[in-house]
Short mmCIF file of C-alpha atoms in Angstrom, two decimals:
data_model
loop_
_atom_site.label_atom_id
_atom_site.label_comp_id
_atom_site.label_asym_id
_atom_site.label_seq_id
_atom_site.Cartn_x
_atom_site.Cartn_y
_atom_site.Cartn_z
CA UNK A 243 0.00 0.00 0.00
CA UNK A 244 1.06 3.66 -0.51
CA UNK A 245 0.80 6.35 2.02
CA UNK A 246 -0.40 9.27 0.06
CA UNK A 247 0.14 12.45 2.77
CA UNK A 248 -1.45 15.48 2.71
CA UNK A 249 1.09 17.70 0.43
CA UNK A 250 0.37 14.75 -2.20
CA UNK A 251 -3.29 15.05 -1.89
CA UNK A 252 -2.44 19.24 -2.48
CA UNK A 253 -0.09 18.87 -5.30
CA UNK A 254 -2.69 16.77 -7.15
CA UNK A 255 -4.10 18.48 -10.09
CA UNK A 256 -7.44 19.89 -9.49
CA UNK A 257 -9.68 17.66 -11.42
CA UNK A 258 -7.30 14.42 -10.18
CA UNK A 259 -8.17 15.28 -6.67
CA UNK A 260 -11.43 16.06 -7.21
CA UNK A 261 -11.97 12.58 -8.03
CA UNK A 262 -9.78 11.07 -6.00
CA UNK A 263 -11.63 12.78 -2.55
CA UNK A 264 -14.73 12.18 -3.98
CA UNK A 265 -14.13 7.79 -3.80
CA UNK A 266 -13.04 7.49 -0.86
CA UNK A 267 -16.44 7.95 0.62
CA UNK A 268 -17.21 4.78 -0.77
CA UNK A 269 -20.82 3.91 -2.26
CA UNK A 270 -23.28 6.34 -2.25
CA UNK A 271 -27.32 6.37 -3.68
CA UNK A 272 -28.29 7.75 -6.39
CA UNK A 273 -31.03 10.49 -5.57
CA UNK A 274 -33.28 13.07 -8.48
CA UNK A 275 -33.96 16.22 -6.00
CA UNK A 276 -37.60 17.40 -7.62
CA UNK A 277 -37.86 21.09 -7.48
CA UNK A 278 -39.48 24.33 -8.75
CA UNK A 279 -39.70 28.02 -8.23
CA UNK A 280 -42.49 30.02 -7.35
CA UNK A 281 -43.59 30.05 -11.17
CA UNK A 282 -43.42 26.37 -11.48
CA UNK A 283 -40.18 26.10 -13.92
CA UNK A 284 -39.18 22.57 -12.59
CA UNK A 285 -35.86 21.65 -11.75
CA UNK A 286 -34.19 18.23 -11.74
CA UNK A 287 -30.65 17.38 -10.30
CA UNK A 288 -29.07 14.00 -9.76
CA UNK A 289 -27.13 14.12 -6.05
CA UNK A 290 -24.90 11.40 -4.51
CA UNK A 291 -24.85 13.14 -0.71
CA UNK A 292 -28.42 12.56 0.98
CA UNK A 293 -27.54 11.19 4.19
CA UNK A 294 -29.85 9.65 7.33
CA UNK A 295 -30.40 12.79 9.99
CA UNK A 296 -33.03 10.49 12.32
CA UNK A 297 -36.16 9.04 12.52
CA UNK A 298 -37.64 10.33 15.07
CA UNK A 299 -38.53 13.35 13.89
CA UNK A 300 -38.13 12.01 10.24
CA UNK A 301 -35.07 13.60 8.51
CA UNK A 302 -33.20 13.05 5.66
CA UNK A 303 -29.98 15.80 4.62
CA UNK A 304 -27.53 16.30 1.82
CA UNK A 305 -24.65 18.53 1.28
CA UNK A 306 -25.02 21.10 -1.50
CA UNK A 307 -22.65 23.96 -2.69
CA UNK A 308 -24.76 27.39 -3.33
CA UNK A 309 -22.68 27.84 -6.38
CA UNK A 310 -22.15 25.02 -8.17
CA UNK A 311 -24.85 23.30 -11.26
CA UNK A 312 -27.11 22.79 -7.91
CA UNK A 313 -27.99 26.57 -7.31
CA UNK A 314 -30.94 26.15 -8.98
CA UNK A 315 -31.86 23.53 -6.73
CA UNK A 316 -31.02 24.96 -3.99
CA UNK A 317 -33.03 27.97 -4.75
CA UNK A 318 -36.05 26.66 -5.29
CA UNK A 319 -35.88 24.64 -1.31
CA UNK A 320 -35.16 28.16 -0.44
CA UNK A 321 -38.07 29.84 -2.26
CA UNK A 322 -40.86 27.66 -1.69
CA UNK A 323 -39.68 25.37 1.16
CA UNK A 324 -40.41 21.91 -0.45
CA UNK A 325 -38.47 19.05 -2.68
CA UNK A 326 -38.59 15.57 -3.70
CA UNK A 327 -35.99 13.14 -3.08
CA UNK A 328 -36.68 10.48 -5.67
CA UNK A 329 -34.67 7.17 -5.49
CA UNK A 330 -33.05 6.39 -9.14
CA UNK A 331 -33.41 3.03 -10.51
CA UNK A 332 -30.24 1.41 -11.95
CA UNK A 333 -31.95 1.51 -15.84
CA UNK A 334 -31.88 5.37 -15.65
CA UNK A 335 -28.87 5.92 -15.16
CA UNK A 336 -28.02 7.32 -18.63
CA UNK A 337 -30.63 10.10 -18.31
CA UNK A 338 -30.32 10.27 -14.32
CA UNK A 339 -26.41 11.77 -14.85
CA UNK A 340 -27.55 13.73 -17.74
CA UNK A 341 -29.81 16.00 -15.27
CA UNK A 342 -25.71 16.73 -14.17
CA UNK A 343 -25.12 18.91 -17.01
CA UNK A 344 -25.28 22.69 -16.86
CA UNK A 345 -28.80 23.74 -18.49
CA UNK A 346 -30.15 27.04 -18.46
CA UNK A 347 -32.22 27.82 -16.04
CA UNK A 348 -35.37 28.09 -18.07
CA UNK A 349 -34.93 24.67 -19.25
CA UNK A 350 -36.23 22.10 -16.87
CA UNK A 351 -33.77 18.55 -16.99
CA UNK A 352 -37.52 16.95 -16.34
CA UNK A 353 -38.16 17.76 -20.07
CA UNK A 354 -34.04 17.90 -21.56
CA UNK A 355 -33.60 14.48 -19.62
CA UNK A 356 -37.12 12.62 -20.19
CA UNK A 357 -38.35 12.32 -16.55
CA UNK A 358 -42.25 13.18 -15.69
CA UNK A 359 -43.03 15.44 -13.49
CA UNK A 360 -45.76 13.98 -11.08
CA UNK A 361 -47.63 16.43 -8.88
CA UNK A 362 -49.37 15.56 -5.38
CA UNK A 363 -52.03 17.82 -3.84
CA UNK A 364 -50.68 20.24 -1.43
CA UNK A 365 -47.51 19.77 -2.35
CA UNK A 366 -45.23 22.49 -3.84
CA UNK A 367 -42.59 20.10 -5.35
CA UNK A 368 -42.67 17.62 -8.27
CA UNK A 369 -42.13 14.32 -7.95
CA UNK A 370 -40.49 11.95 -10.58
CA UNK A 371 -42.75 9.58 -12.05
CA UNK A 372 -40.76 7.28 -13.09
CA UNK A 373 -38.86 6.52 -9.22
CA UNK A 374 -39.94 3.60 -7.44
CA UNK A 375 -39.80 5.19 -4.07
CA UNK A 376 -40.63 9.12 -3.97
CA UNK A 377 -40.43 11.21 -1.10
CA UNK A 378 -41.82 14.56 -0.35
CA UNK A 379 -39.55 16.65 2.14
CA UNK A 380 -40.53 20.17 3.51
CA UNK A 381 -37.43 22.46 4.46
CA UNK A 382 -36.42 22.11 8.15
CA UNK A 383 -32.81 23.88 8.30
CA UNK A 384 -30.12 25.50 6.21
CA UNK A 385 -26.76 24.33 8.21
CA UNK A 386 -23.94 26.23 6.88
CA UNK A 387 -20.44 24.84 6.55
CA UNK A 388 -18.42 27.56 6.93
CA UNK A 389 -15.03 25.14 6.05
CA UNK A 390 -15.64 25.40 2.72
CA UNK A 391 -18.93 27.00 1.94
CA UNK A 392 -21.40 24.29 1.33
CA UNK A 393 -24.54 23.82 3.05
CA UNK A 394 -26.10 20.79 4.82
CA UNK A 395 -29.93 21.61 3.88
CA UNK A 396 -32.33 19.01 6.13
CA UNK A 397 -35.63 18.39 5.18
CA UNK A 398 -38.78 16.66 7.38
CA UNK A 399 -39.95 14.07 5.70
CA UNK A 400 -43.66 14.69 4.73
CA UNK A 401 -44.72 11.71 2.67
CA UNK A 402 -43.19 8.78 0.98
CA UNK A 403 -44.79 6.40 -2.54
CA UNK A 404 -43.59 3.16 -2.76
CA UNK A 405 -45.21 0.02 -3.66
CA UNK A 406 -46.25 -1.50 -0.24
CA UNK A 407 -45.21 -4.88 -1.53
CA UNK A 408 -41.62 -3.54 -1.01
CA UNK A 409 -41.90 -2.76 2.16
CA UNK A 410 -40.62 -5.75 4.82
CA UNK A 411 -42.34 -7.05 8.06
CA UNK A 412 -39.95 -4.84 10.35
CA UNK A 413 -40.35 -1.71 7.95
CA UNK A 414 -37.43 -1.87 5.73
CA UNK A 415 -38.22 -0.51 2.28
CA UNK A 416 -36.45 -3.72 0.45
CA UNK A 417 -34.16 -1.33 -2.01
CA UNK A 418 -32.34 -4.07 -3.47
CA UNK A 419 -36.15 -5.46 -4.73
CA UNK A 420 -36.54 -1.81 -6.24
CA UNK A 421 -33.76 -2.17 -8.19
CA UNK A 422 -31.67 1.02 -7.12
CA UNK A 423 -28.19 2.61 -8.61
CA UNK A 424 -25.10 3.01 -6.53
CA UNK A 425 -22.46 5.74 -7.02
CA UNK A 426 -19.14 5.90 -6.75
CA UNK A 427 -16.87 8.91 -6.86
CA UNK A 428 -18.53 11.64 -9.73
CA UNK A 429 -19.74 9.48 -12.72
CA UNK A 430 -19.45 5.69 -11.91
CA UNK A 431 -22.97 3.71 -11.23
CA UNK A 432 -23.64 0.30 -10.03
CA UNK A 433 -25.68 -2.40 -9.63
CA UNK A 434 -26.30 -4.30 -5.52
CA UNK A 435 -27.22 -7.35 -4.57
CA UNK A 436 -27.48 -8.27 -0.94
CA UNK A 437 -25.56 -10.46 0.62
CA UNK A 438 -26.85 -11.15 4.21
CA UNK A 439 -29.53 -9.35 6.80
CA UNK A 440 -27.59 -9.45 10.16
CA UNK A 441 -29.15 -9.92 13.55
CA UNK A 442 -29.41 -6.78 16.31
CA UNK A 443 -25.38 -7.11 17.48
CA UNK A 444 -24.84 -7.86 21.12
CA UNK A 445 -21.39 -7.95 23.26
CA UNK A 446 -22.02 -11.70 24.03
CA UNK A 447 -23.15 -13.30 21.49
CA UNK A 448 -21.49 -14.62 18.01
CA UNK A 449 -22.72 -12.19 14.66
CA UNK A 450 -25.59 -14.35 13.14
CA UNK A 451 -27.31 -13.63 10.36
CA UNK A 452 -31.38 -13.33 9.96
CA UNK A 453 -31.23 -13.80 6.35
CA UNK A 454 -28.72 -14.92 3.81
CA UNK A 455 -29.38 -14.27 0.13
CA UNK A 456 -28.50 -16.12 -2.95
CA UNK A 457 -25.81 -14.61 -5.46
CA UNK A 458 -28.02 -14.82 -8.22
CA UNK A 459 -31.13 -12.75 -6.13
CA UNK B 158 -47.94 2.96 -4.90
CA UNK B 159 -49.19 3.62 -1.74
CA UNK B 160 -48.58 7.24 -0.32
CA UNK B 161 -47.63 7.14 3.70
CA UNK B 162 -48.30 10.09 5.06
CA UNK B 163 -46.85 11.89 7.99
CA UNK B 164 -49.40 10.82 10.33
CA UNK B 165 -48.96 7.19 9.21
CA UNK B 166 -44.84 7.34 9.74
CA UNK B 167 -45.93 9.02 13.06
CA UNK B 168 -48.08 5.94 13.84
CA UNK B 169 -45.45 3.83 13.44
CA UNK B 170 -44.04 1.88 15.96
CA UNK B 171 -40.76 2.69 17.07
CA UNK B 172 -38.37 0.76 15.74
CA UNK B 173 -40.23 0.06 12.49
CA UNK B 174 -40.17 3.61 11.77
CA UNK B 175 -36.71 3.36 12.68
CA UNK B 176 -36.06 0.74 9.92
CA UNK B 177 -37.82 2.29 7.65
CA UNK B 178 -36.85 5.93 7.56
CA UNK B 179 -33.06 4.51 7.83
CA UNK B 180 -33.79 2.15 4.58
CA UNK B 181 -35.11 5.28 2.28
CA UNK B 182 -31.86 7.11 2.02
CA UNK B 183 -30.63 4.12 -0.07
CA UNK B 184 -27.03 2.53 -0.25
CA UNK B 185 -24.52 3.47 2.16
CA UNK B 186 -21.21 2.68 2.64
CA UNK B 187 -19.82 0.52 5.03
CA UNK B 188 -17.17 2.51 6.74
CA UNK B 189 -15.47 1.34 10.41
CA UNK B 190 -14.39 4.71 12.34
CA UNK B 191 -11.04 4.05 14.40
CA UNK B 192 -10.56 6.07 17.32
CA UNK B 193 -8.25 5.86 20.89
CA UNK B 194 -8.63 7.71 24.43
CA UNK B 195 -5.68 9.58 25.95
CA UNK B 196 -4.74 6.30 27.42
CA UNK B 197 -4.92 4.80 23.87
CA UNK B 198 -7.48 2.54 24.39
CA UNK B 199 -8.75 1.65 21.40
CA UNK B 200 -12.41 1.63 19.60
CA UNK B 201 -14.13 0.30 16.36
CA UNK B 202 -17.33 1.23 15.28
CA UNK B 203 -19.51 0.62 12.24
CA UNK B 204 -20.81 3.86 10.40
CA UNK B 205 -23.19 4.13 7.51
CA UNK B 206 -23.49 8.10 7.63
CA UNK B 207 -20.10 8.79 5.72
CA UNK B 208 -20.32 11.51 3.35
CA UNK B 209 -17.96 13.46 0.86
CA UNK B 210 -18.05 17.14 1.85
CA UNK B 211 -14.92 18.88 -0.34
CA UNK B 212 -12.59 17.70 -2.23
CA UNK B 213 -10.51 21.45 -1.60
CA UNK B 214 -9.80 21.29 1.47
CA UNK B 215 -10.12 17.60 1.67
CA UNK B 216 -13.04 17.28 3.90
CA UNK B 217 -15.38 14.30 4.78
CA UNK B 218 -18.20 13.97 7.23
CA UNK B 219 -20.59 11.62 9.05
CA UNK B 220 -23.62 12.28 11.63
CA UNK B 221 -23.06 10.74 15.22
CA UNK B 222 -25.66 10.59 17.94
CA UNK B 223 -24.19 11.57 21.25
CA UNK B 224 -25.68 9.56 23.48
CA UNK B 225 -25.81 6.28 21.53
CA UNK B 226 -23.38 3.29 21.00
CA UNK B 227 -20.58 5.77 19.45
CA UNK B 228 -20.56 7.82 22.00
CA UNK B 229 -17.17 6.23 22.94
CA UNK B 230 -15.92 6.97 19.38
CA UNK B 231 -17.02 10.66 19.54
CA UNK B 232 -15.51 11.08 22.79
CA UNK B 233 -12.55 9.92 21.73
CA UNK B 234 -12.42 12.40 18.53
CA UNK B 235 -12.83 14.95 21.06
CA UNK B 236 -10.38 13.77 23.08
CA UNK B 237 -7.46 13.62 21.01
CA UNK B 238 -8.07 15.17 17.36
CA UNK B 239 -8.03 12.32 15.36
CA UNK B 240 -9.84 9.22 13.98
CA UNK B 241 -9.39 7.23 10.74
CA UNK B 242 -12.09 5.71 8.51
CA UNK B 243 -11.53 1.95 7.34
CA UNK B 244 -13.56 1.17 4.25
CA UNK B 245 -14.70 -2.20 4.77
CA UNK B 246 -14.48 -5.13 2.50
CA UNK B 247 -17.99 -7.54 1.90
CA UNK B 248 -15.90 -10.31 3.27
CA UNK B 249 -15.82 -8.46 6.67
CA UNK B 250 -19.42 -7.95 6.95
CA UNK B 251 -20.23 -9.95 9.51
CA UNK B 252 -17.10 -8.94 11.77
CA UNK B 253 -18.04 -5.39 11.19
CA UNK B 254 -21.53 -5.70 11.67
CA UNK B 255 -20.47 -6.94 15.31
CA UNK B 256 -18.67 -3.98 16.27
CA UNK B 257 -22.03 -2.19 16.75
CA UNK B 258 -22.36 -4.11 19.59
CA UNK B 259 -22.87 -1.87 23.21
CA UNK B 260 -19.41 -3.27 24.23
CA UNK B 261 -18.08 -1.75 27.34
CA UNK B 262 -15.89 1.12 27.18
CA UNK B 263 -13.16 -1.33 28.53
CA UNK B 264 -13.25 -3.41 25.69
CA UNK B 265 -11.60 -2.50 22.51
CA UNK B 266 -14.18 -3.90 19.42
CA UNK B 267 -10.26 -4.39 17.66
CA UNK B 268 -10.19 -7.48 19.48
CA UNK B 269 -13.70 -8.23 20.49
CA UNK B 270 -14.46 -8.71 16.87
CA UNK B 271 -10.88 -9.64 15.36
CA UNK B 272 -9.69 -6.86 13.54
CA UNK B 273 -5.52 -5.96 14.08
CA UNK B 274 -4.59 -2.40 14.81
CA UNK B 275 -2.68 -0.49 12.92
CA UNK B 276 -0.40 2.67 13.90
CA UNK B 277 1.55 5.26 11.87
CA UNK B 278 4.19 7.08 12.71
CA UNK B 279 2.95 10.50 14.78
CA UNK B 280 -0.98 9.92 13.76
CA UNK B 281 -2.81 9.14 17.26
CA UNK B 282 -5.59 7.30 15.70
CA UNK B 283 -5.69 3.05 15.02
CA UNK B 284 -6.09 2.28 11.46
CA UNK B 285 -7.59 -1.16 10.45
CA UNK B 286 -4.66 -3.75 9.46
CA UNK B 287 -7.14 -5.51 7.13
CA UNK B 288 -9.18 -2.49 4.86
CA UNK B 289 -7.92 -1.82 1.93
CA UNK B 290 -8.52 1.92 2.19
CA UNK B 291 -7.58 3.59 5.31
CA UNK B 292 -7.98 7.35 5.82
CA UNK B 293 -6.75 8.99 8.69
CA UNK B 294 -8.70 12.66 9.25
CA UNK B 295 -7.89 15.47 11.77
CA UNK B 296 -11.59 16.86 13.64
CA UNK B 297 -12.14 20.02 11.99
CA UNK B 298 -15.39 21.19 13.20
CA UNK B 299 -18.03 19.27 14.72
CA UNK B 300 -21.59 20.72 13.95
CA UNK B 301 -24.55 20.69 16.39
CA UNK B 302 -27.94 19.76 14.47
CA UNK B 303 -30.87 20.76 17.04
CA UNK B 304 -33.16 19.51 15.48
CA UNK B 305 -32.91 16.27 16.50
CA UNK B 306 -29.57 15.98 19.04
CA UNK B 307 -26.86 14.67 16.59
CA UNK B 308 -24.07 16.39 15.49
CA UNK B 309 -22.13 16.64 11.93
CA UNK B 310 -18.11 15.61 12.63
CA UNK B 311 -15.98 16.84 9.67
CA UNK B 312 -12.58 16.09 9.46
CA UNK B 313 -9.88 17.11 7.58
CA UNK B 314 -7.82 14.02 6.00
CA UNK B 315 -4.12 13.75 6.28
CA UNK B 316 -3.13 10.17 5.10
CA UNK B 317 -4.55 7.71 2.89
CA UNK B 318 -3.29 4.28 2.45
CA UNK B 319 -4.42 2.55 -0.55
CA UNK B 320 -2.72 -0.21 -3.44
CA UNK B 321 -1.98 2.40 -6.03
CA UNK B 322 -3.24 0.00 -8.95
CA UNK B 323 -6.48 0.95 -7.72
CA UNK B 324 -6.46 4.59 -8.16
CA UNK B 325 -7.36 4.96 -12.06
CA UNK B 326 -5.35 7.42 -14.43
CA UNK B 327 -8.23 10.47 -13.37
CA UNK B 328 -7.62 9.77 -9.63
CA UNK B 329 -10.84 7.68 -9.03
CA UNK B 330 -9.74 5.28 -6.42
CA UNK B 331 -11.70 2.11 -8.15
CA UNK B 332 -13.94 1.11 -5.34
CA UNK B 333 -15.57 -2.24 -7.11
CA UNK B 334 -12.10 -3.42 -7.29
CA UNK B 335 -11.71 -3.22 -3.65
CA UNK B 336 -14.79 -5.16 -3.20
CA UNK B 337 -15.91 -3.03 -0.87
CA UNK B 338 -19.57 -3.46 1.15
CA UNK B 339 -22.33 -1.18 0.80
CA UNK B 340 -25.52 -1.07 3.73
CA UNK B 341 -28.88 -0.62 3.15
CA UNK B 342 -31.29 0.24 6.26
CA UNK B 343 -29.29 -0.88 9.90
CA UNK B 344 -28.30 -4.14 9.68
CA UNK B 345 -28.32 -5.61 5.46
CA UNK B 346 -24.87 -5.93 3.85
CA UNK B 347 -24.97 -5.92 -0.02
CA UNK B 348 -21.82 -6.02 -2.53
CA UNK B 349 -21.75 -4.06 -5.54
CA UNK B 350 -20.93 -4.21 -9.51
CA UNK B 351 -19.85 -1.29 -11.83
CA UNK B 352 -22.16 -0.98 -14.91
CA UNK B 353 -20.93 2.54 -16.54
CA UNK B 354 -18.22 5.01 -15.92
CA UNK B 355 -20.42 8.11 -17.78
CA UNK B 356 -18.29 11.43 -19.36
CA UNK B 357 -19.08 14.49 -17.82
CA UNK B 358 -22.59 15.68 -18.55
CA UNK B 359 -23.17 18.73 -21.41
CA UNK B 360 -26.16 20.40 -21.97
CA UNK B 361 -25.99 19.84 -25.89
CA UNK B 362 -25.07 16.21 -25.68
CA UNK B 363 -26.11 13.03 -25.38
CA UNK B 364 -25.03 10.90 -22.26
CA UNK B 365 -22.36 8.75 -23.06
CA UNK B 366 -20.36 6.17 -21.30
CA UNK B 367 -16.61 6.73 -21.12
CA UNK B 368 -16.98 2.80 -20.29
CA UNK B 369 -19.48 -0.15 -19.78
CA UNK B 370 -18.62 -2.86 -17.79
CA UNK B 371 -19.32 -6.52 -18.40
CA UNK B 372 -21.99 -7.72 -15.57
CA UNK B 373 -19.37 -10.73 -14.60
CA UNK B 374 -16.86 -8.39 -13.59
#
C-alpha cells in the first residue's frame, strides 16, 4: 500500500483530486432532487450526498454547494420550502447523470432528460414519475459549513410512494427489490445485490445472520 | 404505490419507523471509524453516515448521535483530534456488523471482533490492518444539528493508504475493485458491480459512457 500524505493530496491536479476525494467515501445512492420556483419552472438534479439525519422526527440531509450546477436547486428549497428526493433506478442511469449537465435555467432537466413530473395535492414540489420510491420533504434547516462553503440543507420528511409490496415485516423498504443505482466517486454507477440481513449485534453473542441471500437474487 | 403520510410514519411503531426511515436514504457505505482515548485505548465502530463534503480542502463527514453506542468513538475524537475511517471489504461484513455491539468502554471492538490495529508514525488514531482503504482525518469542526440531538463531525484528511493499482489514471480510487460493502437500512450488507463510468454531462449532448462494464466483472 502507498501512504499518500497530505502535500500529495495538495499537489494533485485539481480535477485528479477532485476525483480522487470524492471515492473514498465509498458507495453512495443515487437520488433526483424534484424542485421548482415560485412560477413552477421545474428543476431536476441528480445528487450522490443525501444522508440519514433520524427518525424520530423524520429527517433526511444532503450537502449542496450554493454555487455550483445545484444553485438552482437549492433555490427553489429556499423559495418555496419543499423538494422531492426520488430514489433512481439502476436503468436510468443514462438520463439520471444527464440532469448533471449545466442547463439554463429556463430549461427544466424533467423535459431535456425525459423524466415526468408527477404532482401531489398540497404539495409544492414535483415528484419523478418514473422513481420507485418518492419522497416529499418540507425544508427544516439550512446548516452552513463555513469550512468550505457548502450547506447541509435538512428536510422533514412529509410523505413517501412506494409500492407496499416492497416494504418488509420490520419496515425496511427492500431497495435491493426496487432495483436502485449506486455511485461511486462523480460518474461511476452500479448495480447491488445483498448479501446477508444481520441480527441486532450484542457484546455476548457470536454475529448471526437473519437472512442470507442467494448470489443470483 | 401507496402514499404514507406523515401521520402514518408518526403511527409507526418505534423501531419500524426506525427501519424504515433509515432504509429510504438508499445505499450506504460501510465505513469502520477508528478512534483511541488519551490512554490509547482503542475503539471500532460501524458507520453508515459517511459523506464526501470537499474535495478542496479535503473534507469528509458523518452524523453521530451523542448519546448512543458511538458515544465512545465521539468522545474519543474529542479527546485527542483524530480518527481514521476503514472502508470495509464484503468479506468483513459480519465482523463489522459486530462492532455495533454496546461493548463496554473497557473493551476494545479491535479485538472483540478480530480486527488488528494499525499505527503510523505520529498519527494518534488506530487504522484497520485488514481495509484496503484507510484514511486517517484530523476533527475540523463538529456541527450541532438541534433539530434532532446529533451532530455533523468533519474532518480534515491527512493520510490515505491505498494499493496504487487501484487509483485509475483520473484519480478515481476504483472502489468495485476493492470489493468493498455497501448497507442498506441498519443491519443488510450488499456487494456491488460497476455498470458505466459516464463522461461528464453537457447540456448539448447526449449521455455517453466513457466505459461499460461486463456484468461478470
Amino acid at each position: 500500500m502507498d501512504l499518500i500524505d497530505s502535500a500529495a493530496i495538495e499537489a494533485m491536479e485539481q480535477r485528479y483530486r477532485a476525483n480522487f476525494i470524492n471515492s473514498l467515501s465509498g458507495y453512495k445512492s443515487a437520488n433526483l432532487i424534484g424542485t421548482c420556483n415560485q412560477q413552477q419552472q421545474t428543476n431536476l438534479a441528480i445528487v450522490s450526498s443525501v444522508v440519514h439525519i433520524g427518525a424520530s422526527p423524520p429527517l433526511m440531509g444532503m450537502i449542496m454547494r450554493p454555487h455550483s450546477v445545484v444553485r438552482d436547486t437549492l433555490g427553489n428549497i429556499k423559495q418555496t420550502g419543499f423538494y422531492t428526493i426520488n430514489a433512481m433506478p439502476v436503468s436510468m442511469y443514462a438520463q439520471g447523470h444527464q440532469t448533471s449537465a449545466r442547463y439554463p435555467s429556463a430549461i427544466s432537466e424533467f423535459d431535456a432528460c425525459d423524466f415526468t413530473t408527477q404532482w401531489q395535492p398540497d404539495f409544492a414540489a414535483p415528484f419523478v414519475a418514473e422513481s420507485p420510491l418518492k419522497i416529499g420533504l418540507q425544508l427544516a434547516e439550512i446548516i452552513p459549513i463555513a469550512l468550505n462553503n457548502t450547506e447541509l440543507v435538512i428536510g422533514h420528511i412529509q410523505q413517501v410512494m412506494v409500492n407496499p409490496d416492497a416494504i418488509t415485516d420490520d419496515g425496511n423498504v427492500d431497495i435491493s427489490a426496487l432495483q436502485l443505482a449506486a455511485i461511486s466517486g462523480l460518474d461511476t454507477y452500479h448495480q447491488v445485490s445483498p448479501i446477508a440481513k444481520m441480527a441486532y449485534a450484542k457484546p455476548d453473542i457470536a454475529p448471526a445472520a437473519l437472512k442470507i441471500f442467494n448470489a443470483d437474487q
